[in-house]
CSV table of C-alpha atoms and ligand atoms in Angstrom, one decimal:
chain,number,residue,atom,x,y,z
A,1,UNK,CA,7.0,-14.2,-20.3
A,2,UNK,CA,5.5,-15.0,-16.7
A,3,UNK,CA,6.6,-12.9,-13.8
A,4,UNK,CA,8.5,-10.5,-15.9
A,5,UNK,CA,7.1,-7.1,-15.6
A,6,UNK,CA,6.3,-4.9,-18.3
A,7,UNK,CA,4.7,-1.6,-18.7
A,8,UNK,CA,1.1,-1.0,-19.2
A,9,UNK,CA,-0.1,0.7,-21.7
A,10,UNK,CA,2.1,-1.3,-24.0
A,11,UNK,CA,3.1,1.7,-25.9
A,12,UNK,CA,5.3,2.6,-22.8
A,13,UNK,CA,7.5,-0.2,-23.4
A,14,UNK,CA,8.9,1.3,-26.8
A,15,UNK,CA,9.6,4.4,-24.9
A,16,UNK,CA,13.1,5.5,-23.2
A,17,UNK,CA,13.0,7.2,-19.9
A,18,UNK,CA,12.7,10.9,-21.4
A,19,UNK,CA,9.9,9.8,-23.8
A,20,UNK,CA,8.0,8.3,-20.8
A,21,UNK,CA,8.4,11.4,-19.0
A,22,UNK,CA,7.5,13.8,-21.9
A,23,UNK,CA,4.5,11.7,-22.3
A,24,UNK,CA,3.5,11.8,-18.6
A,25,UNK,CA,4.0,15.5,-18.6
A,26,UNK,CA,1.8,15.8,-21.7
A,27,UNK,CA,-1.2,14.1,-19.7
A,28,UNK,CA,-0.2,16.1,-16.6
A,29,UNK,CA,-0.8,19.5,-18.2
A,30,UNK,CA,-4.3,18.2,-19.5
A,31,UNK,CA,-5.2,16.6,-16.1
A,32,UNK,CA,-4.2,19.8,-14.3
A,33,UNK,CA,-6.4,21.9,-16.6
A,34,UNK,CA,-9.4,19.7,-16.2
A,35,UNK,CA,-9.1,19.4,-12.4
A,36,UNK,CA,-8.8,23.2,-12.3
A,37,UNK,CA,-11.7,23.8,-14.6
A,38,UNK,CA,-13.9,21.3,-12.8
A,39,UNK,CA,-13.3,22.1,-9.3
A,40,UNK,CA,-13.7,25.9,-8.4
A,41,UNK,CA,-14.4,25.2,-4.7
A,42,UNK,CA,-11.2,22.9,-4.1
A,43,UNK,CA,-8.3,22.8,-6.7
A,44,UNK,CA,-9.0,26.5,-7.8
A,45,UNK,CA,-8.8,27.6,-4.1
A,46,UNK,CA,-5.4,25.7,-3.7
A,47,UNK,CA,-3.9,27.4,-6.5
A,48,UNK,CA,-5.0,30.9,-5.6
A,49,UNK,CA,-3.6,30.2,-2.1
A,50,UNK,CA,0.0,29.2,-3.5
A,51,UNK,CA,-0.3,32.1,-6.0
A,52,UNK,CA,0.5,29.6,-8.8
A,53,UNK,CA,-1.5,29.1,-12.1
A,54,UNK,CA,-2.1,25.7,-13.9
A,55,UNK,CA,-0.4,27.2,-16.9
A,56,UNK,CA,3.0,27.4,-14.7
A,57,UNK,CA,3.1,23.8,-14.5
A,58,UNK,CA,4.7,22.3,-17.4
A,59,UNK,CA,7.0,19.6,-16.0
A,60,UNK,CA,7.4,17.3,-13.1
A,61,UNK,CA,9.9,19.6,-11.6
A,62,UNK,CA,7.4,22.4,-11.7
A,63,UNK,CA,4.8,20.0,-10.2
A,64,UNK,CA,7.3,19.2,-7.5
A,65,UNK,CA,7.6,22.9,-6.3
A,66,UNK,CA,3.8,23.0,-5.6
A,67,UNK,CA,2.6,22.6,-1.8
A,68,UNK,CA,0.5,19.8,-0.8
A,69,UNK,CA,-3.2,20.3,-1.6
A,70,UNK,CA,-4.7,17.4,0.0
A,71,UNK,CA,-4.0,14.5,2.7
A,72,UNK,CA,-6.4,12.0,4.0
A,73,UNK,CA,-7.9,14.7,6.6
A,74,UNK,CA,-8.4,17.0,4.0
A,75,UNK,CA,-10.1,14.8,1.6
A,76,UNK,CA,-12.4,13.8,4.5
A,77,UNK,CA,-13.2,17.4,5.2
A,78,UNK,CA,-13.7,17.9,1.3
A,79,UNK,CA,-16.2,14.8,1.3
A,80,UNK,CA,-18.1,15.9,4.6
A,81,UNK,CA,-18.4,19.2,3.0
A,82,UNK,CA,-19.9,18.1,-0.3
A,83,UNK,CA,-22.2,15.9,1.4
A,84,UNK,CA,-23.5,18.7,3.5
A,85,UNK,CA,-23.8,21.2,0.9
A,86,UNK,CA,-24.6,19.2,-2.3
A,87,UNK,CA,-25.9,15.9,-0.7
A,88,UNK,CA,-23.1,13.7,-2.3
A,89,UNK,CA,-19.9,12.2,-0.6
A,90,UNK,CA,-17.6,12.6,-3.3
A,91,UNK,CA,-16.0,15.7,-2.1
A,92,UNK,CA,-15.6,19.2,-3.2
A,93,UNK,CA,-12.6,17.7,-5.7
A,94,UNK,CA,-15.3,15.9,-7.6
A,95,UNK,CA,-14.5,16.9,-11.1
A,96,UNK,CA,-17.2,15.1,-12.9
A,97,UNK,CA,-21.3,14.9,-12.6
A,98,UNK,CA,-21.6,13.2,-9.4
A,99,UNK,CA,-24.3,11.2,-11.2
A,100,UNK,CA,-21.7,9.9,-13.6
A,101,UNK,CA,-20.0,8.0,-10.6
A,102,UNK,CA,-21.0,4.2,-11.3
A,103,UNK,CA,-18.6,2.5,-8.9
A,104,UNK,CA,-17.1,3.1,-5.5
A,105,UNK,CA,-15.2,1.5,-2.6
A,106,UNK,CA,-12.9,2.8,-0.4
A,107,UNK,CA,-11.6,2.8,3.4
A,108,UNK,CA,-13.9,1.4,6.0
A,109,UNK,CA,-12.8,4.5,8.0
A,110,UNK,CA,-10.9,2.8,11.0
A,111,UNK,CA,-10.4,6.6,12.1
A,112,UNK,CA,-13.7,8.6,11.4
A,113,UNK,CA,-16.1,8.5,8.7
A,114,UNK,CA,-15.8,6.0,5.8
A,115,UNK,CA,-14.1,7.8,2.7
A,116,UNK,CA,-14.9,6.9,-1.0
A,117,UNK,CA,-11.5,7.7,-2.7
A,118,UNK,CA,-12.0,4.8,-5.1
A,119,UNK,CA,-15.2,6.5,-6.8
A,120,UNK,CA,-15.1,6.0,-10.8
A,121,UNK,CA,-16.6,7.1,-13.6
A,122,UNK,CA,-17.4,4.6,-16.4
A,123,UNK,CA,-14.1,5.8,-18.1
A,124,UNK,CA,-12.1,5.5,-14.9
A,125,UNK,CA,-13.6,2.1,-14.4
A,126,UNK,CA,-12.6,0.7,-17.7
A,127,UNK,CA,-9.2,2.0,-17.4
A,128,UNK,CA,-8.5,0.4,-13.9
A,129,UNK,CA,-10.4,-2.9,-15.3
A,130,UNK,CA,-7.6,-2.8,-18.3
A,131,UNK,CA,-4.6,-2.1,-16.0
A,132,UNK,CA,-5.5,-5.1,-13.7
A,133,UNK,CA,-6.6,-7.4,-16.6
A,134,UNK,CA,-3.1,-6.7,-18.3
A,135,UNK,CA,-1.4,-7.5,-15.1
A,136,UNK,CA,-2.9,-10.9,-14.7
A,137,UNK,CA,-2.6,-11.8,-18.4
A,138,UNK,CA,0.7,-10.4,-19.6
A,139,UNK,CA,2.6,-10.2,-16.5
A,140,UNK,CA,1.4,-13.2,-14.2
A,141,UNK,CA,0.4,-15.4,-17.0
A,142,UNK,CA,-3.1,-15.9,-15.6
A,143,UNK,CA,-6.3,-15.9,-17.6
A,144,UNK,CA,-9.2,-17.8,-19.3
A,145,UNK,CA,-9.7,-21.0,-17.3
A,146,UNK,CA,-8.1,-19.6,-13.9
A,147,UNK,CA,-10.3,-19.1,-11.0
A,148,UNK,CA,-9.1,-16.5,-8.4
A,149,UNK,CA,-10.0,-17.3,-4.7
A,150,UNK,CA,-10.6,-13.6,-3.3
A,151,UNK,CA,-10.5,-13.3,0.4
A,152,UNK,CA,-9.4,-10.4,2.3
A,153,UNK,CA,-9.3,-9.0,6.2
A,154,UNK,CA,-11.5,-5.9,5.4
A,155,UNK,CA,-14.2,-7.9,3.5
A,156,UNK,CA,-14.7,-7.1,-0.2
A,157,UNK,CA,-15.4,-3.1,0.6
A,158,UNK,CA,-11.7,-1.9,-0.1
A,159,UNK,CA,-11.0,-4.5,-2.7
A,160,UNK,CA,-14.1,-5.0,-4.7
A,161,UNK,CA,-12.6,-2.3,-7.4
A,162,UNK,CA,-10.2,-5.1,-8.3
A,163,UNK,CA,-13.0,-7.5,-9.5
A,164,UNK,CA,-13.7,-6.2,-13.0
A,165,UNK,CA,-10.1,-6.2,-13.9
A,166,UNK,CA,-10.0,-9.9,-12.8
A,167,UNK,CA,-13.2,-10.6,-14.9
A,168,UNK,CA,-11.8,-8.6,-17.9
A,169,UNK,CA,-8.7,-10.8,-18.0
A,170,UNK,CA,-11.0,-14.0,-18.4
A,171,UNK,CA,-10.8,-15.3,-14.9
A,172,UNK,CA,-13.6,-16.2,-12.7
A,173,UNK,CA,-13.4,-14.5,-9.3
A,174,UNK,CA,-14.8,-16.5,-6.2
A,175,UNK,CA,-15.2,-13.4,-3.5
A,176,UNK,CA,-15.4,-15.3,-0.1
A,177,UNK,CA,-16.8,-13.4,2.9
A,178,UNK,CA,-14.0,-13.5,5.6
A,179,UNK,CA,-16.7,-13.8,8.4
A,180,UNK,CA,-17.6,-17.2,7.4
A,181,UNK,CA,-14.2,-18.4,9.0
A,182,UNK,CA,-11.3,-20.6,7.9
A,183,UNK,CA,-13.1,-23.9,8.1
A,184,UNK,CA,-16.1,-22.7,5.6
A,185,UNK,CA,-13.5,-20.8,3.4
A,186,UNK,CA,-11.5,-24.1,3.1
A,187,UNK,CA,-14.7,-26.2,2.1
A,188,UNK,CA,-15.3,-23.5,-0.4
A,189,UNK,CA,-11.8,-23.8,-1.9
A,190,UNK,CA,-12.1,-27.6,-2.2
A,191,UNK,CA,-15.4,-27.2,-4.0
A,192,UNK,CA,-14.6,-24.5,-6.3
A,193,UNK,CA,-10.9,-25.3,-7.0
A,194,UNK,CA,-9.4,-21.9,-7.5
A,195,UNK,CA,-6.2,-21.7,-9.1
A,196,UNK,CA,-4.7,-18.9,-7.4
A,197,UNK,CA,-5.3,-16.5,-4.4
A,198,UNK,CA,-5.9,-12.7,-3.8
A,199,UNK,CA,-5.3,-11.9,-0.2
A,200,UNK,CA,-3.4,-10.2,2.6
A,201,UNK,CA,-0.2,-11.2,4.4
A,202,UNK,CA,-1.7,-12.0,7.8
A,203,UNK,CA,-4.5,-14.3,6.3
A,204,UNK,CA,-2.0,-16.5,4.4
A,205,UNK,CA,0.1,-16.8,7.2
A,206,UNK,CA,-2.9,-17.6,9.5
A,207,UNK,CA,-4.3,-20.1,7.0
A,208,UNK,CA,-0.8,-21.8,6.5
A,209,UNK,CA,-0.9,-23.0,10.2
A,210,UNK,CA,-4.7,-23.5,10.3
A,211,UNK,CA,-4.8,-25.6,7.3
A,212,UNK,CA,-1.8,-28.1,8.7
A,213,UNK,CA,-3.9,-28.2,11.9
A,214,UNK,CA,-6.9,-29.4,9.8
A,215,UNK,CA,-4.7,-32.1,8.1
A,216,UNK,CA,-4.7,-30.3,5.0
A,217,UNK,CA,-1.3,-29.6,3.2
A,218,UNK,CA,-1.6,-26.3,1.6
A,219,UNK,CA,0.4,-27.4,-1.2
A,220,UNK,CA,-2.6,-29.8,-2.3
A,221,UNK,CA,-4.5,-26.8,-3.7
A,222,UNK,CA,-2.0,-26.6,-6.4
A,223,UNK,CA,-2.2,-22.6,-6.5
A,224,UNK,CA,-0.3,-21.1,-9.5
A,225,UNK,CA,0.6,-17.9,-7.3
A,226,UNK,CA,-0.7,-15.8,-4.4
A,227,UNK,CA,-1.2,-12.2,-4.9
A,228,UNK,CA,-0.9,-10.0,-1.6
A,229,UNK,CA,-2.3,-6.5,-1.1
A,230,UNK,CA,-2.7,-3.9,1.4
A,231,UNK,CA,-0.1,-5.4,3.8
A,232,UNK,CA,3.6,-5.6,4.0
A,233,UNK,CA,4.6,-9.2,3.7
A,234,UNK,CA,6.8,-10.3,0.6
A,235,UNK,CA,9.2,-7.6,1.8
A,236,UNK,CA,9.9,-9.7,5.0
A,237,UNK,CA,12.5,-12.5,3.5
A,238,UNK,CA,11.5,-14.9,6.3
A,239,UNK,CA,7.9,-14.5,5.6
A,240,UNK,CA,8.2,-14.8,1.9
A,241,UNK,CA,10.3,-17.8,2.1
A,242,UNK,CA,7.9,-19.7,4.5
A,243,UNK,CA,4.8,-18.6,2.4
A,244,UNK,CA,6.2,-19.7,-0.9
A,245,UNK,CA,7.4,-23.0,0.6
A,246,UNK,CA,4.3,-23.6,2.6
A,247,UNK,CA,2.0,-23.2,-0.3
A,248,UNK,CA,4.5,-24.2,-3.1
A,249,UNK,CA,4.1,-21.3,-5.2
A,250,UNK,CA,5.3,-17.6,-6.1
A,251,UNK,CA,3.8,-14.9,-3.7
A,252,UNK,CA,3.7,-11.7,-5.6
A,253,UNK,CA,3.0,-8.1,-3.9
A,254,UNK,CA,0.3,-5.7,-5.3
A,255,UNK,CA,-0.1,-2.1,-4.6
A,256,UNK,CA,-2.6,0.2,-5.9
A,257,UNK,CA,-4.5,1.9,-3.3
A,258,UNK,CA,-7.6,3.8,-5.0
A,259,UNK,CA,-5.9,3.1,-8.2
A,260,UNK,CA,-2.9,5.1,-7.6
A,261,UNK,CA,0.9,4.0,-8.1
A,262,UNK,CA,-0.2,0.7,-9.5
A,263,UNK,CA,2.7,-1.7,-9.1
A,264,UNK,CA,3.5,-5.5,-8.8
A,265,UNK,CA,6.6,-7.2,-7.8
A,266,UNK,CA,8.4,-9.9,-10.0
A,267,UNK,CA,8.9,-13.6,-10.3
A,268,UNK,CA,12.1,-14.1,-8.2
A,269,UNK,CA,13.2,-15.6,-5.2
A,270,UNK,CA,14.5,-12.3,-3.7
A,271,UNK,CA,12.3,-9.5,-3.3
A,272,UNK,CA,13.1,-6.5,-5.8
A,273,UNK,CA,10.3,-4.4,-4.5
A,274,UNK,CA,7.0,-3.0,-6.2
A,275,UNK,CA,7.5,-2.3,-10.2
A,276,UNK,CA,5.5,0.6,-11.2
A,277,UNK,CA,4.1,-0.9,-14.2
A,278,UNK,CA,1.0,1.1,-14.7
A,279,UNK,CA,3.2,4.2,-15.1
A,280,UNK,CA,1.0,6.9,-16.9
A,281,UNK,CA,-2.0,6.9,-14.7
A,282,UNK,CA,-0.4,9.1,-12.1
A,283,UNK,CA,2.8,10.8,-11.1
A,284,UNK,CA,3.7,9.2,-7.9
A,285,UNK,CA,7.2,7.8,-7.3
A,286,UNK,CA,8.7,10.8,-9.1
A,287,UNK,CA,7.2,13.2,-6.4
A,288,UNK,CA,8.8,11.9,-3.2
A,289,UNK,CA,9.2,14.4,0.0
A,290,UNK,CA,10.6,14.5,3.2
A,291,UNK,CA,8.0,13.0,5.4
A,292,UNK,CA,8.4,15.7,8.0
A,293,UNK,CA,9.3,19.0,6.0
A,294,UNK,CA,7.2,17.8,2.8
A,295,UNK,CA,10.2,19.3,0.9
A,296,UNK,CA,10.9,17.4,-2.4
A,297,UNK,CA,13.8,15.1,-1.9
A,298,UNK,CA,16.4,14.0,-4.7
A,299,UNK,CA,15.1,11.2,-6.8
A,300,UNK,CA,18.1,8.5,-6.4
A,301,UNK,CA,18.5,5.1,-5.8
A,302,UNK,CA,17.8,4.3,-2.0
A,303,UNK,CA,16.1,7.5,-1.3
A,304,UNK,CA,13.4,7.5,1.1
A,305,UNK,CA,10.4,9.6,1.0
A,306,UNK,CA,6.7,10.0,1.4
A,307,UNK,CA,4.7,9.5,-2.0
A,308,UNK,CA,2.9,12.6,-3.5
A,309,UNK,CA,0.3,11.5,-6.1
A,310,UNK,CA,-1.1,13.6,-8.8
A,311,UNK,CA,-3.7,11.6,-11.0
A,312,UNK,CA,-3.0,11.9,-15.0
A,313,UNK,CA,-6.2,10.3,-16.5
A,314,UNK,CA,-8.8,10.1,-13.6
A,315,UNK,CA,-12.2,11.7,-13.8
A,316,UNK,CA,-14.4,11.2,-10.8
A,317,UNK,CA,-12.2,12.8,-7.7
A,318,UNK,CA,-8.9,13.1,-8.8
A,319,UNK,CA,-6.0,13.8,-6.7
A,320,UNK,CA,-3.7,16.9,-7.3
A,321,UNK,CA,-0.5,16.9,-4.7
A,322,UNK,CA,-2.1,14.3,-2.5
A,323,UNK,CA,0.2,13.4,0.4
A,324,UNK,CA,-0.6,9.7,1.1
A,325,UNK,CA,1.3,9.3,4.1
A,326,UNK,CA,2.9,6.3,2.7
A,327,UNK,CA,6.8,6.1,3.1
A,328,UNK,CA,8.9,4.2,0.6
A,329,UNK,CA,12.4,3.4,-0.4
A,330,UNK,CA,12.9,4.2,-4.2
A,331,UNK,CA,14.9,2.0,-6.6
A,332,UNK,CA,15.8,4.0,-10.0
A,333,UNK,CA,18.0,1.0,-11.5
A,334,UNK,CA,17.0,-1.7,-13.7
A,335,UNK,CA,15.4,-4.8,-11.9
A,336,UNK,CA,18.2,-7.4,-11.4
A,337,UNK,CA,15.6,-10.0,-11.8
A,338,UNK,CA,13.3,-9.2,-14.7
A,339,UNK,CA,15.2,-6.1,-16.4
A,340,UNK,CA,12.2,-3.7,-15.8
A,341,UNK,CA,13.1,-0.4,-16.5
A,342,UNK,CA,10.5,1.9,-14.5
A,343,UNK,CA,10.8,2.7,-10.9
A,344,UNK,CA,10.5,0.2,-8.0
A,345,UNK,CA,9.8,0.8,-4.4
A,346,UNK,CA,9.7,-1.0,-1.0
A,347,UNK,CA,7.2,0.3,1.4
A,348,UNK,CA,8.9,1.6,4.5
A,349,UNK,CA,6.0,2.7,6.8
A,350,UNK,CA,3.5,5.5,7.3
A,351,UNK,CA,4.6,9.0,7.9
A,352,UNK,CA,2.6,9.2,11.0
A,353,UNK,CA,4.3,6.3,12.5
A,354,UNK,CA,7.7,7.9,12.3
A,355,UNK,CA,9.8,8.5,15.3
A,356,UNK,CA,13.0,10.4,15.2
A,357,UNK,CA,15.1,9.0,18.1
A,358,UNK,CA,18.3,11.2,18.5
A,359,UNK,CA,18.5,12.2,14.8
A,360,UNK,CA,17.7,8.6,13.7
A,361,UNK,CA,14.3,8.0,11.7
A,362,UNK,CA,12.6,4.9,12.6
A,363,UNK,CA,9.1,3.7,11.5
A,364,UNK,CA,6.7,2.2,14.1
A,365,UNK,CA,5.8,-0.7,11.5
A,366,UNK,CA,9.9,-1.3,11.2
A,367,UNK,CA,9.9,-1.8,15.1
A,368,UNK,CA,7.1,-4.1,15.1
A,369,UNK,CA,8.5,-6.3,12.1
A,370,UNK,CA,11.8,-6.5,13.9
A,371,UNK,CA,10.6,-7.5,17.0
A,372,UNK,CA,8.3,-10.2,15.3
A,373,UNK,CA,11.7,-11.9,14.3
A,374,UNK,CA,12.2,-12.9,17.9
A,375,UNK,CA,8.9,-14.8,18.0
A,376,UNK,CA,8.4,-17.5,19.6
A,377,UNK,CA,10.4,-15.9,22.8
A,378,UNK,CA,8.1,-13.1,22.4
A,379,UNK,CA,4.3,-13.2,21.3
A,380,UNK,CA,5.0,-10.4,18.7
A,381,UNK,CA,2.4,-7.9,20.3
A,382,UNK,CA,4.1,-4.6,21.7
A,383,UNK,CA,3.4,-1.0,21.9
A,384,UNK,CA,5.7,1.9,21.6
A,385,UNK,CA,5.4,4.1,24.5
A,386,UNK,CA,4.7,7.9,23.9
A,387,UNK,CA,5.3,10.3,26.7
A,388,UNK,CA,4.4,13.3,24.8
A,389,UNK,CA,3.0,14.2,21.4
A,390,UNK,CA,6.1,14.9,19.6
A,391,UNK,CA,8.0,12.5,17.3
A,392,UNK,CA,11.3,13.7,18.4
A,393,UNK,CA,12.4,11.4,21.4
A,394,UNK,CA,15.5,10.8,23.1
A,395,UNK,CA,14.8,7.2,24.1
A,396,UNK,CA,12.7,4.5,22.3
A,397,UNK,CA,10.4,2.9,25.0
A,398,UNK,CA,8.6,-0.5,24.1
A,399,UNK,CA,6.1,-2.4,26.1
A,400,UNK,CA,6.5,-6.0,24.8
A,401,UNK,CA,4.8,-9.3,25.6
A,402,UNK,CA,7.1,-12.0,26.5
A,403,UNK,CA,5.9,-15.4,25.7
A,404,UNK,CA,4.8,-18.0,28.1
A,405,UNK,CA,7.7,-19.8,29.9
A,406,UNK,CA,10.0,-16.9,29.2
A,407,UNK,CA,9.6,-15.4,32.9
A,408,UNK,CA,13.2,-16.2,33.9
A,409,UNK,CA,15.1,-15.1,30.8
A,410,UNK,CA,13.8,-11.5,30.4
A,411,UNK,CA,17.0,-9.9,31.2
A,412,UNK,CA,18.7,-11.6,28.2
A,413,UNK,CA,15.8,-11.6,26.0
A,414,UNK,CA,15.7,-7.8,26.4
A,415,UNK,CA,19.6,-7.8,25.5
A,416,UNK,CA,18.7,-9.8,22.3
A,417,UNK,CA,16.0,-7.2,21.3
A,418,UNK,CA,18.2,-4.2,21.9
A,419,UNK,CA,21.0,-6.1,19.8
A,420,UNK,CA,18.6,-6.9,16.9
A,421,UNK,CA,17.3,-3.4,16.8
A,422,UNK,CA,20.5,-1.8,17.0
A,423,UNK,CA,21.8,-3.7,13.9
A,424,UNK,CA,18.6,-3.2,11.9
A,425,UNK,CA,17.4,0.1,12.9
A,426,UNK,CA,20.1,1.8,14.6
A,427,UNK,CA,18.1,2.3,17.7
A,428,UNK,CA,18.4,0.6,21.3
A,429,UNK,CA,15.2,0.5,23.0
A,430,UNK,CA,14.3,0.3,26.7
A,431,UNK,CA,12.1,-2.7,27.4
A,432,UNK,CA,9.1,-2.8,29.8
A,433,UNK,CA,7.9,-6.4,29.9
A,434,UNK,CA,4.1,-7.4,30.0
A,435,UNK,CA,2.6,-10.8,30.4
A,436,UNK,CA,1.4,-12.9,27.2
A,437,UNK,CA,-2.1,-12.2,26.2
A,438,UNK,CA,-2.0,-8.7,28.3
A,439,UNK,CA,-2.2,-6.4,25.5
A,440,UNK,CA,-5.4,-5.8,23.5
A,441,UNK,CA,-6.3,-7.3,20.1
A,442,UNK,CA,-8.8,-5.8,18.5
A,443,UNK,CA,-10.1,-7.2,15.3
A,444,UNK,CA,-8.8,-4.6,13.3
A,445,UNK,CA,-4.9,-3.6,13.2
A,446,UNK,CA,-3.8,-3.2,17.0
A,447,UNK,CA,-2.7,0.2,17.6
A,448,UNK,CA,1.1,0.8,17.5
A,449,UNK,CA,1.7,3.6,20.0
A,450,UNK,CA,0.5,3.7,23.9
A,451,UNK,CA,0.1,7.6,24.6
A,452,UNK,CA,0.7,8.3,28.0
A,453,UNK,CA,0.3,12.0,27.9
B,1,ZN,ZN1,11.8,-7.4,-11.5
């Protein structure tokens, strides 16, 4: 049935919770041995440093006791060292012959060099394609005869690894270069008649307005659905409603950076989070830690923690105890809409965006999303002012752009912002006003913080 999330591979649907756990632990023991044996300069060093042996790690509980082995900075370092020493960028944690890597992709390097976390051997490539194809065919009800309009803010570099899976599902992808601009992109839509759309939240919203200005009713495209990835969107009820009504179709949320934690939301008016359907490619939502102390937290309904990833089936440059920086809220109960029995999550923020205001944890992204509810009274652009490097602060200070025409009502507006944030985030900010269009708007994501130290 369309929109009802099931596990991939299919055999996982016939297992109970305990059986699935045992299955994953079996894969985990094999994968840890593989990573240890094939990465003498990285994973063997990590084990040695913490005084553990691969044989000590038999269960997920054992795995959770290990310290963090890698994060984005250490990954980049590992890649720089392998480039310098061995002439390839796949890191000291590469576990296969680098010549066996047949596909790659990754982040465009907004902070430092580009990295290649999406590197794949033929086996990795086929497995990832199988998972993505299953999702289209079996969960979303898309397949032969469908055409995917494929348009992303970062171009195809960070998302091209999805294309083979779309093709394996029998679907024709139409990757469109974003720099062509909305006018040309829309002409291409008219000419190629895609049946659904893969993109980011900001684009969907931007095009919704743009199309109306061009005299086009977005419903006329007849999209069966829109699939979002890389941004928070479906999780904002107002935005989900606006997009679904605007385009006249369901808006799904997909998550699977570098083929970790692969999840999709289900067919429901209410958003019940990302369902971890590809449940045996990694251990992710079972290994949540406190974003600050990195200590394991209890896995229960509503728990909030940072995801630590350990790959179970990856051959190229697999992760073992990788701190993603992504903080999520966990749901362990059965999905009320589709009955999915695996873990579900809602993205909360990034661990490096977290602030503790008099003991209350709040994320920069959540502050921004809350402020954006007050558009059009504000422009939706702001900065969080940091007066020292510590994330522990006693007063939250925001520099906020008011909208044109609001000059005489700023006191009332500041009160309104404080009220909304107090209700939703349990913090009451101090507002410093700035004129419309006065904050920088870089082409990539604008910074959340303004450092005054
Ligand atoms: Zn569901």
